[in-house]
Short mmCIF file of C-alpha atoms in Angstrom, two decimals:
data_model
loop_
_atom_site.label_atom_id
_atom_site.label_comp_id
_atom_site.label_asym_id
_atom_site.label_seq_id
_atom_site.Cartn_x
_atom_site.Cartn_y
_atom_site.Cartn_z
CA MET A 1 15.03 131.44 92.04
CA SER A 2 15.25 130.61 95.73
CA CYS A 3 15.57 127.77 98.16
CA SER A 4 12.36 125.94 98.98
CA CYS A 5 9.93 126.75 101.78
CA THR A 6 7.47 124.28 103.24
CA PHE A 7 5.37 127.01 104.83
CA SER A 8 4.67 130.64 104.05
CA PRO A 9 7.19 133.38 104.94
CA ALA A 10 7.18 134.37 108.60
CA THR A 11 8.24 137.50 110.42
CA VAL A 12 8.65 138.64 113.99
CA PRO A 13 5.21 139.81 115.25
CA ALA A 14 4.64 143.55 115.02
CA SER A 15 3.94 143.71 118.76
CA SER A 16 7.61 143.01 119.52
CA ASP A 17 9.45 146.27 120.23
CA PRO A 18 13.07 146.06 118.98
CA SER A 19 14.13 148.79 121.46
CA LYS A 20 13.23 146.71 124.53
CA HIS A 21 14.50 143.47 126.01
CA VAL A 22 13.09 141.35 128.81
CA ASN A 23 14.10 142.25 132.33
CA PHE A 24 14.46 138.71 133.68
CA SER A 25 13.90 138.30 137.40
CA THR A 26 13.47 135.36 139.79
CA GLY A 27 9.91 134.02 139.81
CA MET A 28 8.87 135.65 136.55
CA VAL A 29 6.50 133.50 134.46
CA LEU A 30 7.71 133.57 130.89
CA GLY A 31 5.46 133.09 127.87
CA VAL A 32 5.87 132.95 124.10
CA GLU A 33 5.71 136.74 123.76
CA ASP A 34 8.60 137.18 126.21
CA TYR A 35 10.86 134.93 124.14
CA ARG A 36 9.77 136.69 120.95
CA GLN A 37 10.51 140.06 122.50
CA GLU A 38 14.00 139.01 123.58
CA PHE A 39 14.72 137.62 120.11
CA ALA A 40 13.38 140.78 118.43
CA TYR A 41 15.70 142.98 120.52
CA HIS A 42 18.90 141.04 119.78
CA SER A 43 18.00 140.42 116.13
CA ALA A 44 17.29 144.12 115.55
CA ARG A 45 20.59 145.17 117.13
CA ASP A 46 22.50 142.68 114.99
CA ARG A 47 20.89 144.14 111.87
CA TRP A 48 21.51 147.67 113.14
CA ILE A 49 25.24 146.98 113.52
CA VAL A 50 25.50 145.58 110.00
CA ARG A 51 23.45 148.33 108.40
CA GLU A 52 24.96 151.34 110.20
CA ILE A 53 28.59 150.24 110.33
CA ALA A 54 29.13 147.96 107.33
CA GLY A 55 26.35 149.03 104.95
CA TYR A 56 24.75 146.72 102.44
CA GLY A 57 25.80 144.86 99.30
CA THR A 58 27.66 141.79 98.10
CA LEU A 59 30.09 140.26 100.59
CA SER A 60 31.42 137.39 98.47
CA GLY A 61 30.49 135.43 95.38
CA LEU A 62 27.20 136.12 93.54
CA SER A 63 28.87 136.67 90.17
CA VAL A 64 26.43 137.03 87.27
CA SER A 65 27.17 135.52 83.86
CA LEU A 66 25.78 133.60 80.90
CA ASP A 67 26.76 129.96 80.56
CA ARG A 68 28.56 128.70 77.45
CA ASP A 69 27.94 125.43 75.64
CA GLU A 70 30.53 122.83 74.61
CA SER A 71 31.48 124.97 71.59
CA ASP A 72 32.11 128.00 73.84
CA VAL A 73 29.02 129.75 72.50
CA LEU A 74 26.88 131.81 74.87
CA THR A 75 23.57 130.24 75.90
CA ASP A 76 20.42 131.76 77.42
CA LYS A 77 21.21 130.27 80.84
CA LEU A 78 21.82 133.05 83.36
CA ARG A 79 23.98 131.89 86.27
CA ILE A 80 24.37 133.46 89.71
CA SER A 81 27.15 131.87 91.71
CA ALA A 82 26.88 130.92 95.39
CA GLY A 83 27.75 133.69 97.79
CA THR A 84 26.71 136.01 100.60
CA ALA A 85 25.34 139.53 100.93
CA ALA A 86 23.94 141.98 103.47
CA ALA A 87 20.48 143.34 102.69
CA PRO A 88 19.58 147.03 103.24
CA SER A 89 17.88 146.07 106.52
CA GLY A 90 21.11 144.46 107.77
CA GLN A 91 19.84 140.92 107.26
CA LEU A 92 22.54 138.52 106.10
CA ILE A 93 21.75 136.46 102.99
CA CYS A 94 23.44 133.19 102.06
CA VAL A 95 23.01 131.57 98.65
CA GLY A 96 24.42 128.10 99.23
CA ALA A 97 24.60 126.87 95.61
CA ASP A 98 24.71 128.31 92.11
CA GLN A 99 21.32 129.44 90.81
CA CYS A 100 20.27 129.46 87.15
CA ALA A 101 17.46 130.85 85.00
CA LEU A 102 16.70 130.18 81.32
CA LEU A 103 16.07 133.61 79.85
CA ASN A 104 14.10 132.39 76.83
CA SER A 105 11.79 130.44 79.13
CA TRP A 106 11.39 133.54 81.30
CA LEU A 107 10.53 135.56 78.18
CA SER A 108 7.65 133.16 77.44
CA THR A 109 5.82 133.75 80.74
CA ALA A 110 2.53 135.63 80.40
CA ASP A 111 3.37 138.75 82.40
CA VAL A 112 6.75 139.15 80.69
CA VAL A 113 5.16 138.75 77.23
CA GLU A 114 2.67 141.49 78.11
CA LYS A 115 5.43 143.90 79.15
CA VAL A 116 7.62 143.17 76.12
CA ASN A 117 4.62 143.68 73.83
CA ALA A 118 4.08 147.10 75.44
CA ILE A 119 7.71 148.05 74.77
CA ASP A 120 7.49 146.71 71.20
CA ALA A 121 4.46 148.94 70.53
CA HIS A 122 6.80 151.96 70.60
CA ARG A 123 9.39 150.41 68.30
CA THR A 124 9.87 150.48 64.54
CA PRO A 125 10.14 147.92 62.99
CA ALA A 126 7.73 145.81 65.00
CA ASP A 127 8.48 142.39 66.53
CA SER A 128 11.86 143.50 67.86
CA ALA A 129 12.68 145.32 71.05
CA THR A 130 15.41 146.14 73.53
CA ILE A 131 14.42 145.46 77.12
CA LYS A 132 16.21 146.30 80.34
CA VAL A 133 15.62 144.25 83.47
CA TRP A 134 17.19 144.29 86.91
CA LEU A 135 18.43 141.28 88.84
CA THR A 136 18.08 141.57 92.61
CA LEU A 137 18.72 139.33 95.61
CA CYS A 138 16.19 139.78 98.43
CA TYR A 139 15.98 138.49 101.98
CA THR A 140 12.96 136.51 103.12
CA ASN A 141 12.28 133.73 105.63
CA CYS A 142 10.28 130.53 105.91
CA ALA A 143 8.36 128.77 108.65
CA VAL A 144 9.53 125.12 108.60
CA ALA A 145 9.86 121.91 110.67
CA PRO A 146 6.20 121.17 111.60
CA VAL A 147 5.51 119.53 114.96
CA PRO A 148 2.27 118.39 116.62
CA ILE A 149 0.65 120.94 118.90
CA PRO A 150 -1.98 120.48 121.63
CA GLY A 151 -5.45 121.83 121.11
CA GLN A 152 -9.16 121.14 121.10
CA PRO A 153 -10.60 117.85 119.82
CA CYS A 154 -12.19 117.63 116.35
CA ARG A 155 -9.67 120.05 114.88
CA SER A 156 -9.06 120.23 111.15
CA GLU A 157 -5.93 118.58 109.84
CA GLU A 158 -4.12 121.85 109.25
CA ASP A 159 -4.57 122.78 112.94
CA LEU A 160 -2.80 119.63 114.18
CA MET A 161 0.70 120.84 113.24
CA ALA A 162 2.61 124.10 113.49
CA PRO A 163 6.08 125.12 112.23
CA SER A 164 8.68 124.96 114.97
CA ARG A 165 11.46 126.89 113.21
CA ILE A 166 11.88 130.03 111.07
CA ALA A 167 14.58 129.57 108.43
CA ASP A 168 16.47 132.32 106.60
CA ASP A 169 15.72 132.31 102.87
CA TYR A 170 16.30 134.42 99.78
CA ARG A 171 14.68 135.31 96.48
CA LEU A 172 16.40 136.10 93.18
CA SER A 173 14.22 138.14 90.83
CA LEU A 174 14.28 139.66 87.36
CA SER A 175 12.13 142.79 87.17
CA PHE A 176 11.31 145.46 84.61
CA ASP A 177 11.15 147.96 87.47
CA PRO A 178 14.54 149.28 88.60
CA PRO A 179 15.43 148.84 92.28
CA GLU A 180 14.83 151.63 94.76
CA ILE A 181 17.65 154.15 95.01
CA GLY A 182 19.94 153.07 97.83
CA GLU A 183 22.67 154.67 99.90
CA THR A 184 25.32 153.69 97.36
CA ASP A 185 23.42 155.48 94.59
CA TYR A 186 23.04 158.70 96.59
CA LEU A 187 26.75 158.67 97.44
CA ARG A 188 27.58 158.14 93.77
CA LEU A 189 25.42 161.14 92.84
CA LEU A 190 27.12 163.29 95.48
CA ALA A 191 30.53 162.25 94.10
CA GLN A 192 29.39 163.06 90.56
CA TYR A 193 28.42 166.54 91.72
CA ARG A 194 31.87 167.08 93.22
CA GLN A 195 33.59 165.85 90.04
CA ALA A 196 31.43 168.11 87.86
CA LEU A 197 32.58 171.35 89.54
CA PRO A 198 34.67 173.18 86.91
CA PRO A 199 38.22 174.22 87.89
CA ALA A 200 38.94 177.77 88.99
CA ALA A 201 42.06 179.63 87.88
CA ALA A 202 42.84 181.01 91.33
CA LEU A 203 42.05 180.46 94.98
CA PRO A 204 39.65 182.84 96.77
CA ALA A 205 41.52 186.01 97.72
CA THR A 206 40.54 186.01 101.41
CA GLN A 207 39.62 183.49 104.07
CA ALA A 208 36.12 184.98 104.20
CA LEU A 209 35.63 184.37 100.46
CA ARG A 210 36.96 180.85 100.92
CA ARG A 211 34.40 180.11 103.65
CA ALA A 212 31.66 181.65 101.49
CA LEU A 213 32.58 179.34 98.62
CA VAL A 214 32.43 176.28 100.88
CA ARG A 215 28.99 177.35 102.16
CA ARG A 216 27.79 177.90 98.60
CA ILE A 217 28.87 174.42 97.49
CA ARG A 218 27.21 172.87 100.54
CA ARG A 219 24.01 174.82 99.84
CA GLN A 220 24.10 173.79 96.18
CA ALA A 221 24.53 170.12 97.07
CA LYS A 222 21.50 170.35 99.36
CA LEU A 223 19.61 172.04 96.56
CA LEU A 224 20.27 169.02 94.39
CA PHE A 225 19.85 166.19 96.86
CA ALA A 226 18.17 167.23 100.12
CA PRO A 227 14.44 166.51 100.64
CA VAL A 228 13.95 170.14 101.74
CA PRO A 229 16.55 172.35 100.03
CA ASP A 230 17.93 175.49 101.63
CA ALA A 231 16.60 178.86 100.47
CA PHE A 232 18.08 180.15 97.22
CA ALA A 233 20.95 182.59 97.21
CA VAL A 234 22.40 184.41 94.22
CA GLY A 235 24.35 182.00 92.02
CA ASP A 236 23.10 178.78 93.61
CA ASP A 237 21.60 177.62 90.30
CA ALA A 238 24.81 178.11 88.32
CA ALA A 239 28.13 176.28 88.12
CA VAL A 240 30.57 176.88 90.99
CA GLU A 241 34.25 176.95 90.05
CA LEU A 242 36.63 175.17 92.43
CA HIS A 243 40.39 175.46 92.61
CA PRO A 244 42.07 172.00 92.85
CA ASP A 245 43.85 173.00 96.09
CA MET A 246 40.43 173.28 97.78
CA ALA A 247 39.29 169.80 96.73
CA PRO A 248 40.14 168.06 100.05
CA GLU A 249 38.28 170.75 101.99
CA ILE A 250 35.18 170.34 99.80
CA VAL A 251 35.28 166.55 100.04
CA GLU A 252 35.33 166.85 103.84
CA GLU A 253 32.42 169.32 103.75
CA LEU A 254 30.32 167.07 101.51
CA ARG A 255 31.13 164.06 103.70
CA ASN A 256 29.93 165.92 106.78
CA LEU A 257 26.80 167.03 104.92
CA TRP A 258 26.05 163.42 103.99
CA ILE A 259 26.52 162.05 107.51
CA THR A 260 24.69 164.78 109.43
CA GLU A 261 21.87 165.83 107.09
CA LEU A 262 21.37 163.64 104.02
CA ARG A 263 21.95 160.09 105.26
CA PRO A 264 19.29 160.22 108.02
CA GLN A 265 16.76 160.87 105.25
CA VAL A 266 17.96 157.90 103.18
CA VAL A 267 18.56 155.54 106.10
CA PRO A 268 16.31 156.66 108.98
CA PRO A 269 17.68 155.78 112.44
CA PRO A 270 15.94 152.67 113.80
CA CYS A 271 14.79 154.61 116.87
CA SER A 272 13.21 157.42 114.84
CA GLY A 273 9.89 155.71 114.28
CA THR A 274 10.08 156.63 110.58
CA GLY A 275 10.12 153.02 109.50
CA ALA A 276 12.54 151.28 107.21
CA SER A 277 12.04 150.93 103.48
CA THR A 278 10.00 147.92 102.41
CA ASN A 279 12.73 147.18 99.89
CA ASP A 280 15.16 144.62 101.32
CA CYS A 281 16.95 143.67 98.14
CA VAL A 282 20.55 143.89 96.95
CA PRO A 283 21.02 144.91 93.28
CA LEU A 284 23.24 142.45 91.39
CA ALA A 285 23.06 143.47 87.73
CA ALA A 286 21.13 145.25 85.01
CA LEU A 287 20.55 143.21 81.86
CA THR A 288 19.97 144.88 78.49
CA ILE A 289 18.54 142.28 76.10
CA ASP A 290 17.70 142.52 72.40
CA VAL A 291 14.68 140.31 71.70
CA ILE A 292 12.76 139.34 68.57
CA LYS A 293 9.37 137.71 68.13
CA GLY A 294 9.70 134.29 66.55
CA ALA A 295 7.20 131.56 65.77
CA THR A 296 7.04 130.52 69.43
CA GLY A 297 7.10 134.02 70.95
CA TRP A 298 9.77 136.36 72.23
CA VAL A 299 13.36 135.06 72.29
CA ILE A 300 16.81 136.61 72.62
CA ASP A 301 18.11 137.93 69.30
CA ASN A 302 21.11 135.92 68.12
CA SER A 303 21.18 137.10 64.50
CA GLY A 304 24.63 137.83 63.18
CA GLY A 305 26.54 136.44 66.13
CA PRO A 306 26.24 135.67 69.86
CA LEU A 307 23.18 136.36 72.00
CA LYS A 308 22.64 140.09 72.39
CA VAL A 309 22.69 140.35 76.18
CA ASP A 310 24.66 143.01 78.07
CA ILE A 311 25.24 142.39 81.80
CA ASP A 312 26.07 145.59 83.66
CA GLN A 313 27.27 145.17 87.25
CA SER A 314 28.75 148.65 87.66
CA ASP A 315 26.05 149.82 90.09
CA ARG A 316 26.02 146.86 92.46
CA PRO A 317 27.13 147.71 96.01
CA PHE A 318 29.94 145.77 97.69
CA ILE A 319 31.11 145.43 101.28
CA GLN A 320 34.84 144.99 101.78
CA SER A 321 36.09 142.68 104.48
CA LEU A 322 38.74 144.14 106.79
CA ALA A 323 41.32 141.80 105.23
CA LEU A 324 40.57 143.18 101.76
CA ALA A 325 40.44 146.78 102.99
CA ALA A 326 43.91 146.42 104.55
CA SER A 327 45.41 144.87 101.41
CA PRO A 328 46.87 146.68 98.36
CA PHE A 329 43.50 146.07 96.64
CA GLY A 330 41.47 147.67 99.41
CA ILE A 331 40.21 151.12 100.27
CA ALA A 332 43.66 152.72 100.01
CA ALA A 333 44.33 151.29 96.56
CA THR A 334 45.27 153.78 93.84
CA LEU A 335 42.20 154.44 91.73
CA PRO A 336 42.06 155.68 88.13
CA PRO A 337 40.94 159.29 87.61
CA PRO A 338 37.14 159.59 87.81
CA PRO A 339 35.30 160.13 84.51
CA THR A 340 34.43 163.68 83.54
CA GLN A 341 31.00 164.69 84.84
CA GLU A 342 28.62 167.37 83.60
CA ILE A 343 25.81 169.27 85.32
CA ALA A 344 23.10 170.97 83.29
CA TRP A 345 21.71 174.22 84.77
CA LEU A 346 18.42 175.07 83.06
CA SER A 347 16.14 178.07 83.58
CA ALA A 348 14.20 177.99 80.27
CA ASN A 349 12.89 175.46 77.77
CA GLY A 350 15.78 173.40 76.47
CA SER A 351 17.41 169.97 76.34
CA ILE A 352 19.69 167.80 78.45
CA ASN A 353 22.40 166.39 76.21
CA ALA A 354 23.64 162.81 76.08
CA THR A 355 26.79 163.44 78.15
CA THR A 356 25.04 165.01 81.16
CA ASP A 357 24.30 162.90 84.25
CA LEU A 358 23.01 165.61 86.65
CA ALA A 359 20.57 168.42 85.95
CA LEU A 360 19.09 171.20 88.08
CA ILE A 361 16.08 173.04 86.66
CA ARG A 362 14.72 176.33 87.99
CA ALA A 363 12.44 178.45 85.84
CA ALA A 364 13.54 182.07 85.54
CA ALA A 365 10.00 183.18 86.43
CA PRO A 366 8.07 181.30 89.16
CA THR A 367 4.99 180.87 86.92
CA ASP A 368 6.84 179.54 83.86
CA ALA A 369 6.13 175.86 83.28
CA LEU A 370 9.05 174.40 81.33
CA THR A 371 9.46 171.61 78.80
CA ILE A 372 12.85 169.91 78.86
CA GLY A 373 13.98 167.41 76.24
CA ILE A 374 16.15 164.43 77.20
CA THR A 375 18.69 163.00 74.78
CA GLY A 376 19.36 159.35 75.50
CA GLY A 377 22.71 158.73 73.86
CA GLY A 378 21.65 155.69 71.87
CA ASN A 379 23.49 152.39 72.01
CA ALA A 380 26.68 154.20 73.03
CA ARG A 381 25.34 154.67 76.57
CA PRO A 382 22.99 151.76 77.40
CA GLN A 383 23.89 152.02 81.12
CA ARG A 384 23.23 155.76 81.41
CA LYS A 385 21.59 157.15 84.55
CA LEU A 386 20.22 160.69 84.74
CA TYR A 387 19.32 162.60 87.92
CA ILE A 388 17.07 165.66 87.52
CA ARG A 389 15.91 168.05 90.26
CA ASN A 390 13.19 170.65 89.77
CA ALA A 391 14.27 173.36 92.20
CA GLY A 392 11.80 175.94 90.92
CA GLU A 393 8.22 176.82 91.76
CA ALA A 394 6.66 175.74 88.44
CA ASN A 395 5.98 172.36 86.87
CA VAL A 396 8.55 170.82 84.50
CA ARG A 397 7.62 168.45 81.68
CA LEU A 398 10.35 165.96 80.70
CA VAL A 399 10.10 164.70 77.11
CA PRO A 400 12.54 162.11 75.68
CA ASN A 401 13.87 162.92 72.21
CA ASN A 402 13.56 160.61 69.20
CA SER A 403 10.15 159.18 70.22
CA GLY A 404 11.48 157.78 73.48
CA VAL A 405 9.28 157.00 76.49
CA ILE A 406 9.51 157.33 80.29
CA ASP A 407 7.82 154.43 82.10
CA GLY A 408 5.91 153.71 78.89
CA GLU A 409 4.61 157.29 78.54
CA ALA A 410 5.57 160.06 76.12
CA GLY A 411 6.76 162.28 78.98
CA LYS A 412 6.87 162.82 82.71
CA ASP A 413 5.80 165.79 84.87
CA LEU A 414 8.16 166.91 87.60
CA SER A 415 6.42 168.97 90.27
CA PRO A 416 8.17 171.81 92.15
CA GLY A 417 10.85 170.48 94.50
CA ALA A 418 10.64 166.94 93.12
CA PHE A 419 13.45 164.88 91.61
CA VAL A 420 13.62 161.88 89.31
CA TYR A 421 16.40 159.34 88.77
CA LEU A 422 16.11 157.73 85.35
CA ALA A 423 17.75 154.60 83.95
CA TYR A 424 18.22 154.28 80.18
CA ASP A 425 18.30 151.10 78.06
CA GLY A 426 20.05 152.43 74.93
CA ALA A 427 16.91 152.12 72.80
CA GLY A 428 14.80 155.08 73.87
CA ASN A 429 13.23 153.61 77.01
CA TRP A 430 13.67 155.35 80.38
CA ARG A 431 12.60 153.89 83.71
CA THR A 432 12.08 155.76 86.97
CA ARG A 433 13.92 154.65 90.09
CA ALA A 434 12.09 155.32 93.35
CA GLY A 435 13.81 157.14 96.23
CA ARG A 436 13.36 157.73 99.94
CA TRP A 437 12.00 161.26 99.45
#
């Protein structure tokens, strides 16, 4: 789903340095590369402003829904309304008209059939499956408006014309692979950690103990989320109790940790030379679909009622306009209490239960390779996400319970220091989400 392009996608040439602009002076002879360089500089700074100050996500519109027929019955037509978004690179995306996709037609395409068959191979009974796919909106561009160009005689026909404009474009995609973990996801994980700290009965007795507690929580957060965790101290791999009166202080500490140490790893500064992620897509929704194999192939299951399609938009990032932020519905709006969070702290073979969303694993002995079971939660938690960090020095084997699979395999190895962020479909299938480190 996208607008049409006459020519192939185009990008600014790699030779253009976004940190430099042309120093115009009288008598200078300007060529194509000079104009490209000037454009690259201003375009990069525009994207930098959007990405660093506003972030990324949906700006307006882009609602996701299933159409209904004249009898108010759900159909297989997936509709994405017109709207705008900012991509992770800072590129602005405009979808000028509603876009639609027929899910049953999509299910009949060869590559989708192959993937659904692979999922069905793990299911009993056969010829029925639950699939989870992710809908994303990505930025791209197109070279358009061909014009005649001068050149040598006897040229081929394709060398007579060249595109004179580069048009912004977009691509809407359904994929079995979850989107890369973005800044919004990391912030959500950090907030889950804060919410999972159990309450303490009393405040620390002295100011020194209070500062030690703050340092311990900061160190523990880095142990969970930093690419290179701090060295272990006693108690770092166990729950830290926090008195409610210290909550504002801890929120401020975690916010400073995110800005100064964690965010540069997720969103490298444009001048760092690290390079931006190749992912330039905005997540819109995750679709959990029950499908059955009929006479013509895979179709959405509609036995016993409406089509069995769940559209989950809880993870999509949004950007608030200043008008919305200043209104009663904006940033200062009263929010409901956050849901209860749980962290699992594991040092031996064991299991992660269905209500846990964060887990830190560190074998008691450095040479002990562990096997950890994962309980999915069944249909009660089809949108479950699970973050696991191996903070030990030995390998950890993750094995889903009840014959589940991770990326189509019976288990997944987690090397020392590595993490994995898993998305669950409610039917035993886990998918890995890639991250920046």
